[in-house]
């Protein structure tokens, strides 16, 4: 099994999502016991991404795994992830990074990949790169139009 690298942006998102869960009670249908496809959807998910300087484009290949463990007892947390629907995800070698956040009885693990759609790179650098490319295109067009007008 490969070692996962800590990803600060995934840590941030894990913390923000754990914050959303903190007042939700533990039941036999929450966290790792949730039936896939029935996980809670947060209407403020785009805001959570923004808080962590992420975009949906850099997080699509990642995986968010919430679990509710009363008292966050370490051995039970480990069992909750390794003896649940999450066990197959945890051994998938496509994941290279991890972020972890917790609030009250909730722990959230966010796994990242090394792909552009899953690396959880901060959007500010991607945005700056896009702005510089757009700026270069406009500057080039301006010079081209200026040269045409001078002819």
CSV table of N, CA and C in Angstrom, one decimal:
chain,number,residue,atom,x,y,z
A,1,UNK,N,0.8,-1.2,0.0
A,1,UNK,CA,0.0,0.0,0.0
A,1,UNK,C,0.9,1.2,0.0
A,2,UNK,N,0.6,2.2,-0.9
A,2,UNK,CA,1.3,3.4,-1.0
A,2,UNK,C,1.0,4.4,0.2
A,3,UNK,N,1.9,5.2,0.5
A,3,UNK,CA,1.7,6.2,1.6
A,3,UNK,C,1.0,7.4,0.9
A,4,UNK,N,0.0,7.9,1.6
A,4,UNK,CA,-0.7,9.1,1.1
A,4,UNK,C,0.0,10.4,1.7
A,5,UNK,N,0.1,11.4,0.8
A,5,UNK,CA,0.7,12.6,1.2
A,5,UNK,C,-0.3,13.6,1.7
A,6,UNK,N,0.0,14.3,2.8
A,6,UNK,CA,-0.9,15.3,3.4
A,6,UNK,C,-1.2,16.4,2.3
A,7,UNK,N,-2.4,16.7,2.1
A,7,UNK,CA,-2.8,17.8,1.2
A,7,UNK,C,-3.5,18.9,2.0
A,8,UNK,N,-2.9,20.0,2.2
A,8,UNK,CA,-3.5,21.1,3.0
A,8,UNK,C,-4.9,21.5,2.5
A,9,UNK,N,-5.1,21.5,1.2
A,9,UNK,CA,-6.4,22.0,0.7
A,9,UNK,C,-7.5,20.9,1.0
A,10,UNK,N,-7.1,19.6,0.9
A,10,UNK,CA,-8.0,18.6,1.3
A,10,UNK,C,-8.3,18.6,2.8
A,11,UNK,N,-7.3,18.9,3.6
A,11,UNK,CA,-7.5,19.1,5.1
A,11,UNK,C,-8.5,20.2,5.3
A,12,UNK,N,-8.4,21.3,4.6
A,12,UNK,CA,-9.4,22.4,4.8
A,12,UNK,C,-10.8,21.9,4.4
A,13,UNK,N,-10.9,21.3,3.3
A,13,UNK,CA,-12.3,20.8,2.9
A,13,UNK,C,-12.8,19.8,3.9
A,14,UNK,N,-12.0,18.9,4.3
A,14,UNK,CA,-12.4,17.9,5.3
A,14,UNK,C,-12.9,18.6,6.6
A,15,UNK,N,-12.2,19.6,7.0
A,15,UNK,CA,-12.6,20.3,8.2
A,15,UNK,C,-14.0,21.0,8.0
A,16,UNK,N,-14.1,21.7,6.8
A,16,UNK,CA,-15.3,22.4,6.5
A,16,UNK,C,-16.5,21.4,6.4
A,17,UNK,N,-16.3,20.3,5.8
A,17,UNK,CA,-17.4,19.3,5.7
A,17,UNK,C,-17.7,18.7,7.1
A,18,UNK,N,-16.7,18.4,7.9
A,18,UNK,CA,-17.0,18.0,9.3
A,18,UNK,C,-17.8,19.0,10.0
A,19,UNK,N,-17.5,20.3,9.8
A,19,UNK,CA,-18.3,21.3,10.5
A,19,UNK,C,-19.7,21.3,10.1
A,20,UNK,N,-20.0,20.9,8.8
A,20,UNK,CA,-21.4,20.8,8.4
A,20,UNK,C,-22.1,19.6,9.0
A,21,UNK,N,-21.4,18.6,9.3
A,21,UNK,CA,-21.9,17.3,9.9
A,21,UNK,C,-22.1,17.4,11.5
A,22,UNK,N,-21.4,18.3,12.1
A,22,UNK,CA,-21.2,18.2,13.6
A,22,UNK,C,-22.5,18.2,14.4
A,23,UNK,N,-23.5,18.7,13.9
A,23,UNK,CA,-24.8,18.7,14.7
A,23,UNK,C,-25.7,17.5,14.2
A,24,UNK,N,-25.3,16.8,13.2
A,24,UNK,CA,-26.1,15.6,12.8
A,24,UNK,C,-25.8,14.4,13.7
A,25,UNK,N,-26.8,13.8,14.1
A,25,UNK,CA,-26.6,12.6,15.1
A,25,UNK,C,-26.1,11.4,14.3
A,26,UNK,N,-25.3,10.6,15.1
A,26,UNK,CA,-24.9,9.3,14.5
A,26,UNK,C,-26.0,8.4,14.5
A,27,UNK,N,-26.2,7.7,13.4
A,27,UNK,CA,-27.3,6.7,13.3
A,27,UNK,C,-26.7,5.6,12.5
A,28,UNK,N,-27.5,4.5,12.3
A,28,UNK,CA,-26.9,3.4,11.5
A,28,UNK,C,-27.1,3.7,10.0
A,29,UNK,N,-27.4,4.9,9.6
A,29,UNK,CA,-27.5,5.2,8.2
A,29,UNK,C,-26.7,6.5,7.9
A,30,UNK,N,-25.7,6.9,8.8
A,30,UNK,CA,-24.9,8.0,8.5
A,30,UNK,C,-23.4,7.6,8.3
A,31,UNK,N,-22.7,8.5,7.8
A,31,UNK,CA,-21.2,8.2,7.6
A,31,UNK,C,-21.0,7.0,6.8
A,32,UNK,N,-20.1,6.1,7.3
A,32,UNK,CA,-19.7,4.9,6.5
A,32,UNK,C,-20.8,3.9,6.3
A,33,UNK,N,-21.9,4.1,7.1
A,33,UNK,CA,-23.1,3.2,7.0
A,33,UNK,C,-24.1,3.7,5.9
A,34,UNK,N,-23.8,4.9,5.4
A,34,UNK,CA,-24.7,5.5,4.4
A,34,UNK,C,-24.7,4.7,3.1
A,35,UNK,N,-25.9,4.5,2.6
A,35,UNK,CA,-26.0,3.8,1.3
A,35,UNK,C,-25.5,4.7,0.2
A,36,UNK,N,-24.5,4.3,-0.6
A,36,UNK,CA,-24.0,5.1,-1.6
A,36,UNK,C,-25.1,5.8,-2.5
A,37,UNK,N,-24.9,7.1,-2.7
A,37,UNK,CA,-25.8,7.9,-3.4
A,37,UNK,C,-26.9,8.6,-2.6
A,38,UNK,N,-26.9,8.3,-1.3
A,38,UNK,CA,-27.8,8.9,-0.4
A,38,UNK,C,-27.1,9.9,0.6
A,39,UNK,N,-25.8,10.1,0.4
A,39,UNK,CA,-25.1,11.0,1.3
A,39,UNK,C,-25.8,12.4,1.3
A,40,UNK,N,-25.7,13.1,2.4
A,40,UNK,CA,-26.2,14.5,2.4
A,40,UNK,C,-25.5,15.4,1.3
A,41,UNK,N,-26.3,16.2,0.7
A,41,UNK,CA,-25.8,17.1,-0.3
A,41,UNK,C,-25.8,18.5,0.4
A,42,UNK,N,-24.8,19.2,0.4
A,42,UNK,CA,-24.7,20.5,1.0
A,42,UNK,C,-24.9,21.6,-0.1
A,43,UNK,N,-26.0,22.4,0.1
A,43,UNK,CA,-26.3,23.5,-0.9
A,43,UNK,C,-25.1,24.5,-0.9
A,44,UNK,N,-24.4,24.6,0.2
A,44,UNK,CA,-23.3,25.5,0.3
A,44,UNK,C,-21.9,24.9,-0.1
A,45,UNK,N,-21.9,23.8,-0.8
A,45,UNK,CA,-20.7,23.1,-1.2
A,45,UNK,C,-19.8,24.1,-2.0
A,46,UNK,N,-20.3,24.9,-2.9
A,46,UNK,CA,-19.4,25.8,-3.6
A,46,UNK,C,-18.7,26.8,-2.7
A,47,UNK,N,-19.4,27.2,-1.6
A,47,UNK,CA,-18.8,28.1,-0.6
A,47,UNK,C,-17.7,27.4,0.2
A,48,UNK,N,-17.9,26.1,0.5
A,48,UNK,CA,-16.9,25.3,1.2
A,48,UNK,C,-15.7,25.2,0.3
A,49,UNK,N,-15.8,25.0,-1.0
A,49,UNK,CA,-14.7,24.9,-1.9
A,49,UNK,C,-14.0,26.3,-1.9
A,50,UNK,N,-14.7,27.4,-2.0
A,50,UNK,CA,-14.2,28.7,-2.1
A,50,UNK,C,-13.4,29.0,-0.8
A,51,UNK,N,-13.9,28.6,0.4
A,51,UNK,CA,-13.2,28.9,1.6
A,51,UNK,C,-11.8,28.2,1.6
A,52,UNK,N,-11.7,27.1,0.9
A,52,UNK,CA,-10.5,26.3,0.8
A,52,UNK,C,-9.7,26.6,-0.4
A,53,UNK,N,-10.1,27.6,-1.2
A,53,UNK,CA,-9.4,28.0,-2.4
A,53,UNK,C,-9.3,26.9,-3.4
A,54,UNK,N,-10.5,26.2,-3.5
A,54,UNK,CA,-10.6,25.1,-4.5
A,54,UNK,C,-11.7,25.4,-5.5
A,55,UNK,N,-11.6,24.7,-6.6
A,55,UNK,CA,-12.7,24.7,-7.6
A,55,UNK,C,-13.2,23.3,-7.8
A,56,UNK,N,-14.4,23.2,-8.3
A,56,UNK,CA,-15.0,21.9,-8.6
A,56,UNK,C,-14.1,21.1,-9.6
A,57,UNK,N,-13.4,21.9,-10.5
A,57,UNK,CA,-12.6,21.2,-11.5
A,57,UNK,C,-11.4,20.5,-11.0
A,58,UNK,N,-10.9,20.9,-9.8
A,58,UNK,CA,-9.7,20.3,-9.2
A,58,UNK,C,-10.0,19.3,-8.1
A,59,UNK,N,-11.3,19.0,-8.0
A,59,UNK,CA,-11.8,18.1,-6.9
A,59,UNK,C,-12.6,17.0,-7.4
A,60,UNK,N,-12.9,16.9,-8.7
A,60,UNK,CA,-13.9,15.9,-9.2
A,60,UNK,C,-13.4,14.5,-9.0
A,61,UNK,N,-12.1,14.2,-9.1
A,61,UNK,CA,-11.6,12.9,-9.0
A,61,UNK,C,-11.3,12.5,-7.5
A,62,UNK,N,-11.5,13.4,-6.6
A,62,UNK,CA,-11.3,13.1,-5.2
A,62,UNK,C,-12.5,12.4,-4.6
A,63,UNK,N,-12.3,12.0,-3.4
A,63,UNK,CA,-13.4,11.3,-2.6
A,63,UNK,C,-13.5,11.8,-1.2
A,64,UNK,N,-14.7,12.1,-0.8
A,64,UNK,CA,-15.0,12.6,0.5
A,64,UNK,C,-15.7,11.4,1.3
A,65,UNK,N,-15.1,11.1,2.5
A,65,UNK,CA,-15.6,10.0,3.3
A,65,UNK,C,-15.9,10.4,4.7
A,66,UNK,N,-17.1,10.7,5.0
A,66,UNK,CA,-17.5,11.1,6.4
A,66,UNK,C,-17.8,9.8,7.2
A,67,UNK,N,-17.5,9.9,8.5
A,67,UNK,CA,-17.9,8.8,9.4
A,67,UNK,C,-18.2,9.4,10.8
A,68,UNK,N,-19.2,8.8,11.4
A,68,UNK,CA,-19.6,9.2,12.7
A,68,UNK,C,-19.2,8.1,13.7
A,69,UNK,N,-18.4,8.5,14.7
A,69,UNK,CA,-17.9,7.6,15.7
A,69,UNK,C,-18.0,8.3,17.0
A,70,UNK,N,-18.9,7.9,17.9
A,70,UNK,CA,-19.0,8.6,19.2
A,70,UNK,C,-17.7,8.6,19.9
A,71,UNK,N,-17.3,9.8,20.3
A,71,UNK,CA,-16.1,10.0,21.0
A,71,UNK,C,-14.8,9.9,20.1
A,72,UNK,N,-15.0,9.7,18.9
A,72,UNK,CA,-13.9,9.5,17.9
A,72,UNK,C,-12.7,8.6,18.5
A,73,UNK,N,-13.2,7.5,19.1
A,73,UNK,CA,-12.2,6.5,19.6
A,73,UNK,C,-11.4,6.0,18.5
A,74,UNK,N,-10.0,6.2,18.5
A,74,UNK,CA,-9.2,5.8,17.4
A,74,UNK,C,-9.4,4.4,16.8
A,75,UNK,N,-9.5,3.4,17.7
A,75,UNK,CA,-9.6,2.1,17.1
A,75,UNK,C,-11.0,1.9,16.4
A,76,UNK,N,-12.0,2.6,16.9
A,76,UNK,CA,-13.3,2.5,16.2
A,76,UNK,C,-13.3,3.3,14.9
A,77,UNK,N,-12.6,4.4,14.9
A,77,UNK,CA,-12.5,5.2,13.7
A,77,UNK,C,-11.8,4.4,12.6
A,78,UNK,N,-10.7,3.7,13.0
A,78,UNK,CA,-10.0,2.9,12.0
A,78,UNK,C,-10.9,1.8,11.5
A,79,UNK,N,-11.6,1.1,12.4
A,79,UNK,CA,-12.5,0.0,12.0
A,79,UNK,C,-13.6,0.6,11.1
A,80,UNK,N,-14.1,1.8,11.4
A,80,UNK,CA,-15.2,2.4,10.7
A,80,UNK,C,-14.8,2.6,9.2
A,81,UNK,N,-13.5,2.9,9.0
A,81,UNK,CA,-13.0,3.1,7.6
A,81,UNK,C,-12.6,1.8,6.9
A,82,UNK,N,-12.0,0.9,7.7
A,82,UNK,CA,-11.4,-0.3,7.1
A,82,UNK,C,-12.4,-1.5,7.0
A,83,UNK,N,-13.5,-1.4,7.7
A,83,UNK,CA,-14.5,-2.5,7.7
A,83,UNK,C,-15.8,-2.0,7.2
A,84,UNK,N,-15.8,-1.1,6.2
A,84,UNK,CA,-17.0,-0.5,5.7
A,84,UNK,C,-16.9,-0.3,4.2
A,85,UNK,N,-17.9,0.4,3.6
A,85,UNK,CA,-17.9,0.7,2.2
A,85,UNK,C,-16.6,1.4,1.8
A,86,UNK,N,-15.9,2.0,2.7
A,86,UNK,CA,-14.7,2.8,2.4
A,86,UNK,C,-13.5,2.0,2.2
A,87,UNK,N,-13.5,0.7,2.6
A,87,UNK,CA,-12.3,-0.1,2.5
A,87,UNK,C,-11.7,-0.3,1.1
A,88,UNK,N,-12.6,-0.4,0.1
A,88,UNK,CA,-12.1,-0.5,-1.3
A,88,UNK,C,-11.5,0.8,-1.8
A,89,UNK,N,-12.1,1.9,-1.3
A,89,UNK,CA,-11.5,3.2,-1.7
A,89,UNK,C,-10.2,3.4,-1.1
A,90,UNK,N,-10.0,3.0,0.1
A,90,UNK,CA,-8.7,3.2,0.8
A,90,UNK,C,-7.6,2.4,0.2
A,91,UNK,N,-7.8,1.3,-0.5
A,91,UNK,CA,-6.7,0.6,-1.1
A,91,UNK,C,-6.6,0.9,-2.6
A,92,UNK,N,-7.4,1.8,-3.1
A,92,UNK,CA,-7.3,2.2,-4.5
A,92,UNK,C,-6.0,3.0,-4.7
A,93,UNK,N,-5.1,2.6,-5.6
A,93,UNK,CA,-3.8,3.2,-5.7
A,93,UNK,C,-3.9,4.5,-6.5
A,94,UNK,N,-5.1,4.9,-7.0
A,94,UNK,CA,-5.2,6.2,-7.7
A,94,UNK,C,-5.2,7.3,-6.8
A,95,UNK,N,-5.4,7.1,-5.5
A,95,UNK,CA,-5.4,8.2,-4.5
A,95,UNK,C,-4.0,8.3,-4.0
A,96,UNK,N,-3.5,9.6,-4.0
A,96,UNK,CA,-2.1,9.9,-3.6
A,96,UNK,C,-2.0,10.9,-2.4
A,97,UNK,N,-3.1,11.6,-2.1
A,97,UNK,CA,-3.1,12.5,-1.0
A,97,UNK,C,-4.3,12.4,-0.1
A,98,UNK,N,-4.2,13.0,1.1
A,98,UNK,CA,-5.2,12.9,2.1
A,98,UNK,C,-5.4,14.2,2.9
A,99,UNK,N,-6.6,14.4,3.3
A,99,UNK,CA,-6.9,15.5,4.2
A,99,UNK,C,-7.9,15.0,5.2
A,100,UNK,N,-7.7,15.4,6.5
A,100,UNK,CA,-8.6,14.9,7.6
A,100,UNK,C,-9.1,16.0,8.4
A,101,UNK,N,-10.4,16.0,8.7
A,101,UNK,CA,-11.0,17.0,9.6
A,101,UNK,C,-12.0,16.3,10.5
A,102,UNK,N,-12.2,16.9,11.7
A,102,UNK,CA,-13.1,16.3,12.6
A,102,UNK,C,-13.8,17.4,13.4
A,103,UNK,N,-15.1,17.1,13.8
A,103,UNK,CA,-15.9,17.9,14.6
A,103,UNK,C,-16.8,17.0,15.4
A,104,UNK,N,-16.8,17.2,16.7
A,104,UNK,CA,-17.6,16.4,17.6
A,104,UNK,C,-17.4,14.9,17.4
A,105,UNK,N,-18.5,14.2,17.0
A,105,UNK,CA,-18.3,12.8,16.7
A,105,UNK,C,-18.0,12.4,15.2
A,106,UNK,N,-17.8,13.5,14.4
A,106,UNK,CA,-17.6,13.2,13.0
A,106,UNK,C,-16.2,13.4,12.6
A,107,UNK,N,-15.7,12.5,11.7
A,107,UNK,CA,-14.4,12.6,11.1
A,107,UNK,C,-14.6,12.5,9.6
A,108,UNK,N,-13.9,13.3,8.8
A,108,UNK,CA,-14.1,13.3,7.4
A,108,UNK,C,-12.7,13.1,6.8
A,109,UNK,N,-12.6,12.2,5.9
A,109,UNK,CA,-11.3,11.9,5.2
A,109,UNK,C,-11.6,12.3,3.7
A,110,UNK,N,-10.7,13.1,3.2
A,110,UNK,CA,-10.8,13.5,1.8
A,110,UNK,C,-9.5,12.9,1.1
A,111,UNK,N,-9.8,12.1,0.1
A,111,UNK,CA,-8.6,11.6,-0.7
A,111,UNK,C,-8.5,12.3,-2.0
A,112,UNK,N,-7.2,12.6,-2.4
A,112,UNK,CA,-6.9,13.3,-3.6
A,112,UNK,C,-6.2,12.4,-4.6
A,113,UNK,N,-6.1,12.8,-5.8
A,113,UNK,CA,-5.3,12.1,-6.8
A,113,UNK,C,-4.2,13.0,-7.3
A,114,UNK,N,-3.4,12.5,-8.2
A,114,UNK,CA,-2.4,13.3,-8.8
A,114,UNK,C,-2.8,13.8,-10.2
A,115,UNK,N,-4.1,13.7,-10.5
A,115,UNK,CA,-4.6,14.2,-11.8
A,115,UNK,C,-5.1,15.6,-11.7
A,116,UNK,N,-5.1,16.4,-12.8
A,116,UNK,CA,-5.6,17.8,-12.7
A,116,UNK,C,-7.0,17.9,-12.1
A,117,UNK,N,-7.8,16.8,-12.3
A,117,UNK,CA,-9.2,16.9,-11.8
A,117,UNK,C,-9.4,16.3,-10.4
A,118,UNK,N,-8.2,16.0,-9.7
A,118,UNK,CA,-8.3,15.5,-8.4
A,118,UNK,C,-7.2,15.9,-7.5
A,119,UNK,N,-6.4,16.9,-7.9
A,119,UNK,CA,-5.2,17.2,-7.1
A,119,UNK,C,-5.4,18.2,-6.0
A,120,UNK,N,-6.6,18.8,-6.0
A,120,UNK,CA,-7.0,19.8,-5.0
A,120,UNK,C,-6.0,20.9,-4.9
A,121,UNK,N,-5.5,21.3,-6.1
A,121,UNK,CA,-4.7,22.5,-6.2
A,121,UNK,C,-5.5,23.8,-6.0
A,122,UNK,N,-4.9,24.7,-5.3
A,122,UNK,CA,-5.7,26.0,-5.0
A,122,UNK,C,-6.0,26.7,-6.3
A,123,UNK,N,-7.3,27.1,-6.4
A,123,UNK,CA,-7.7,27.8,-7.7
A,123,UNK,C,-7.0,29.1,-7.9
A,124,UNK,N,-6.5,29.7,-6.8
A,124,UNK,CA,-5.9,31.0,-7.0
A,124,UNK,C,-4.7,30.9,-8.0
A,125,UNK,N,-3.9,29.8,-7.9
A,125,UNK,CA,-2.8,29.7,-8.8
A,125,UNK,C,-3.3,29.3,-10.2
A,126,UNK,N,-4.4,28.5,-10.3
A,126,UNK,CA,-4.9,28.2,-11.6
A,126,UNK,C,-5.6,29.5,-12.2
A,127,UNK,N,-6.3,30.2,-11.3
A,127,UNK,CA,-6.9,31.5,-11.8
A,127,UNK,C,-5.8,32.5,-12.3
A,128,UNK,N,-4.7,32.6,-11.5
A,128,UNK,CA,-3.7,33.5,-11.9
A,128,UNK,C,-3.1,33.1,-13.3
A,129,UNK,N,-2.9,31.8,-13.5
A,129,UNK,CA,-2.4,31.3,-14.7
A,129,UNK,C,-3.4,31.6,-15.9
A,130,UNK,N,-4.7,31.4,-15.6
A,130,UNK,CA,-5.7,31.7,-16.6
A,130,UNK,C,-5.7,33.1,-17.0
A,131,UNK,N,-5.6,34.0,-15.9
A,131,UNK,CA,-5.6,35.4,-16.2
A,131,UNK,C,-4.4,35.8,-17.0
A,132,UNK,N,-3.2,35.3,-16.7
A,132,UNK,CA,-2.0,35.6,-17.4
A,132,UNK,C,-2.1,35.2,-18.9
A,133,UNK,N,-2.7,34.0,-19.1
A,133,UNK,CA,-2.9,33.5,-20.5
A,133,UNK,C,-3.9,34.4,-21.2
A,134,UNK,N,-5.0,34.7,-20.6
A,134,UNK,CA,-6.0,35.6,-21.2
A,134,UNK,C,-5.4,36.9,-21.5
A,135,UNK,N,-4.6,37.5,-20.5
A,135,UNK,CA,-3.9,38.8,-20.7
A,135,UNK,C,-3.0,38.7,-21.9
A,136,UNK,N,-2.2,37.6,-22.0
A,136,UNK,CA,-1.3,37.5,-23.1
A,136,UNK,C,-2.1,37.4,-24.5
A,137,UNK,N,-3.2,36.7,-24.5
A,137,UNK,CA,-4.0,36.7,-25.7
A,137,UNK,C,-4.5,38.1,-26.1
A,138,UNK,N,-5.0,38.8,-25.1
A,138,UNK,CA,-5.5,40.1,-25.4
A,138,UNK,C,-4.4,41.1,-25.8
A,139,UNK,N,-3.3,41.0,-25.2
A,139,UNK,CA,-2.1,41.8,-25.6
A,139,UNK,C,-1.7,41.5,-27.0
A,140,UNK,N,-1.6,40.2,-27.3
A,140,UNK,CA,-1.2,39.9,-28.7
A,140,UNK,C,-2.3,40.4,-29.7
A,141,UNK,N,-3.5,40.2,-29.4
A,141,UNK,CA,-4.6,40.7,-30.3
A,141,UNK,C,-4.5,42.2,-30.5
A,142,UNK,N,-4.2,42.9,-29.4
A,142,UNK,CA,-4.1,44.4,-29.4
A,142,UNK,C,-3.0,44.8,-30.3
A,143,UNK,N,-1.8,44.1,-30.2
A,143,UNK,CA,-0.7,44.4,-31.1
A,143,UNK,C,-1.0,44.1,-32.5
A,144,UNK,N,-1.6,43.0,-32.8
A,144,UNK,CA,-2.0,42.6,-34.1
A,144,UNK,C,-2.9,43.6,-34.8
A,145,UNK,N,-4.0,44.0,-34.0
A,145,UNK,CA,-4.9,45.0,-34.6
A,145,UNK,C,-4.2,46.3,-34.8
A,146,UNK,N,-3.4,46.7,-33.8
A,146,UNK,CA,-2.6,47.9,-33.9
A,146,UNK,C,-1.7,48.0,-35.2
A,147,UNK,N,-1.1,46.8,-35.5
A,147,UNK,CA,-0.2,46.7,-36.7
A,147,UNK,C,-1.1,46.8,-37.9
A,148,UNK,N,-2.2,46.2,-37.9
A,148,UNK,CA,-3.1,46.2,-39.1
A,148,UNK,C,-3.6,47.6,-39.4
A,149,UNK,N,-3.9,48.4,-38.3
A,149,UNK,CA,-4.4,49.7,-38.5
A,149,UNK,C,-3.3,50.7,-39.0
A,150,UNK,N,-2.1,50.4,-38.6
A,150,UNK,CA,-1.0,51.2,-39.1
A,150,UNK,C,-0.6,51.0,-40.6
A,151,UNK,N,-1.0,49.9,-41.1
A,151,UNK,CA,-0.7,49.5,-42.5
A,151,UNK,C,-1.7,50.3,-43.4
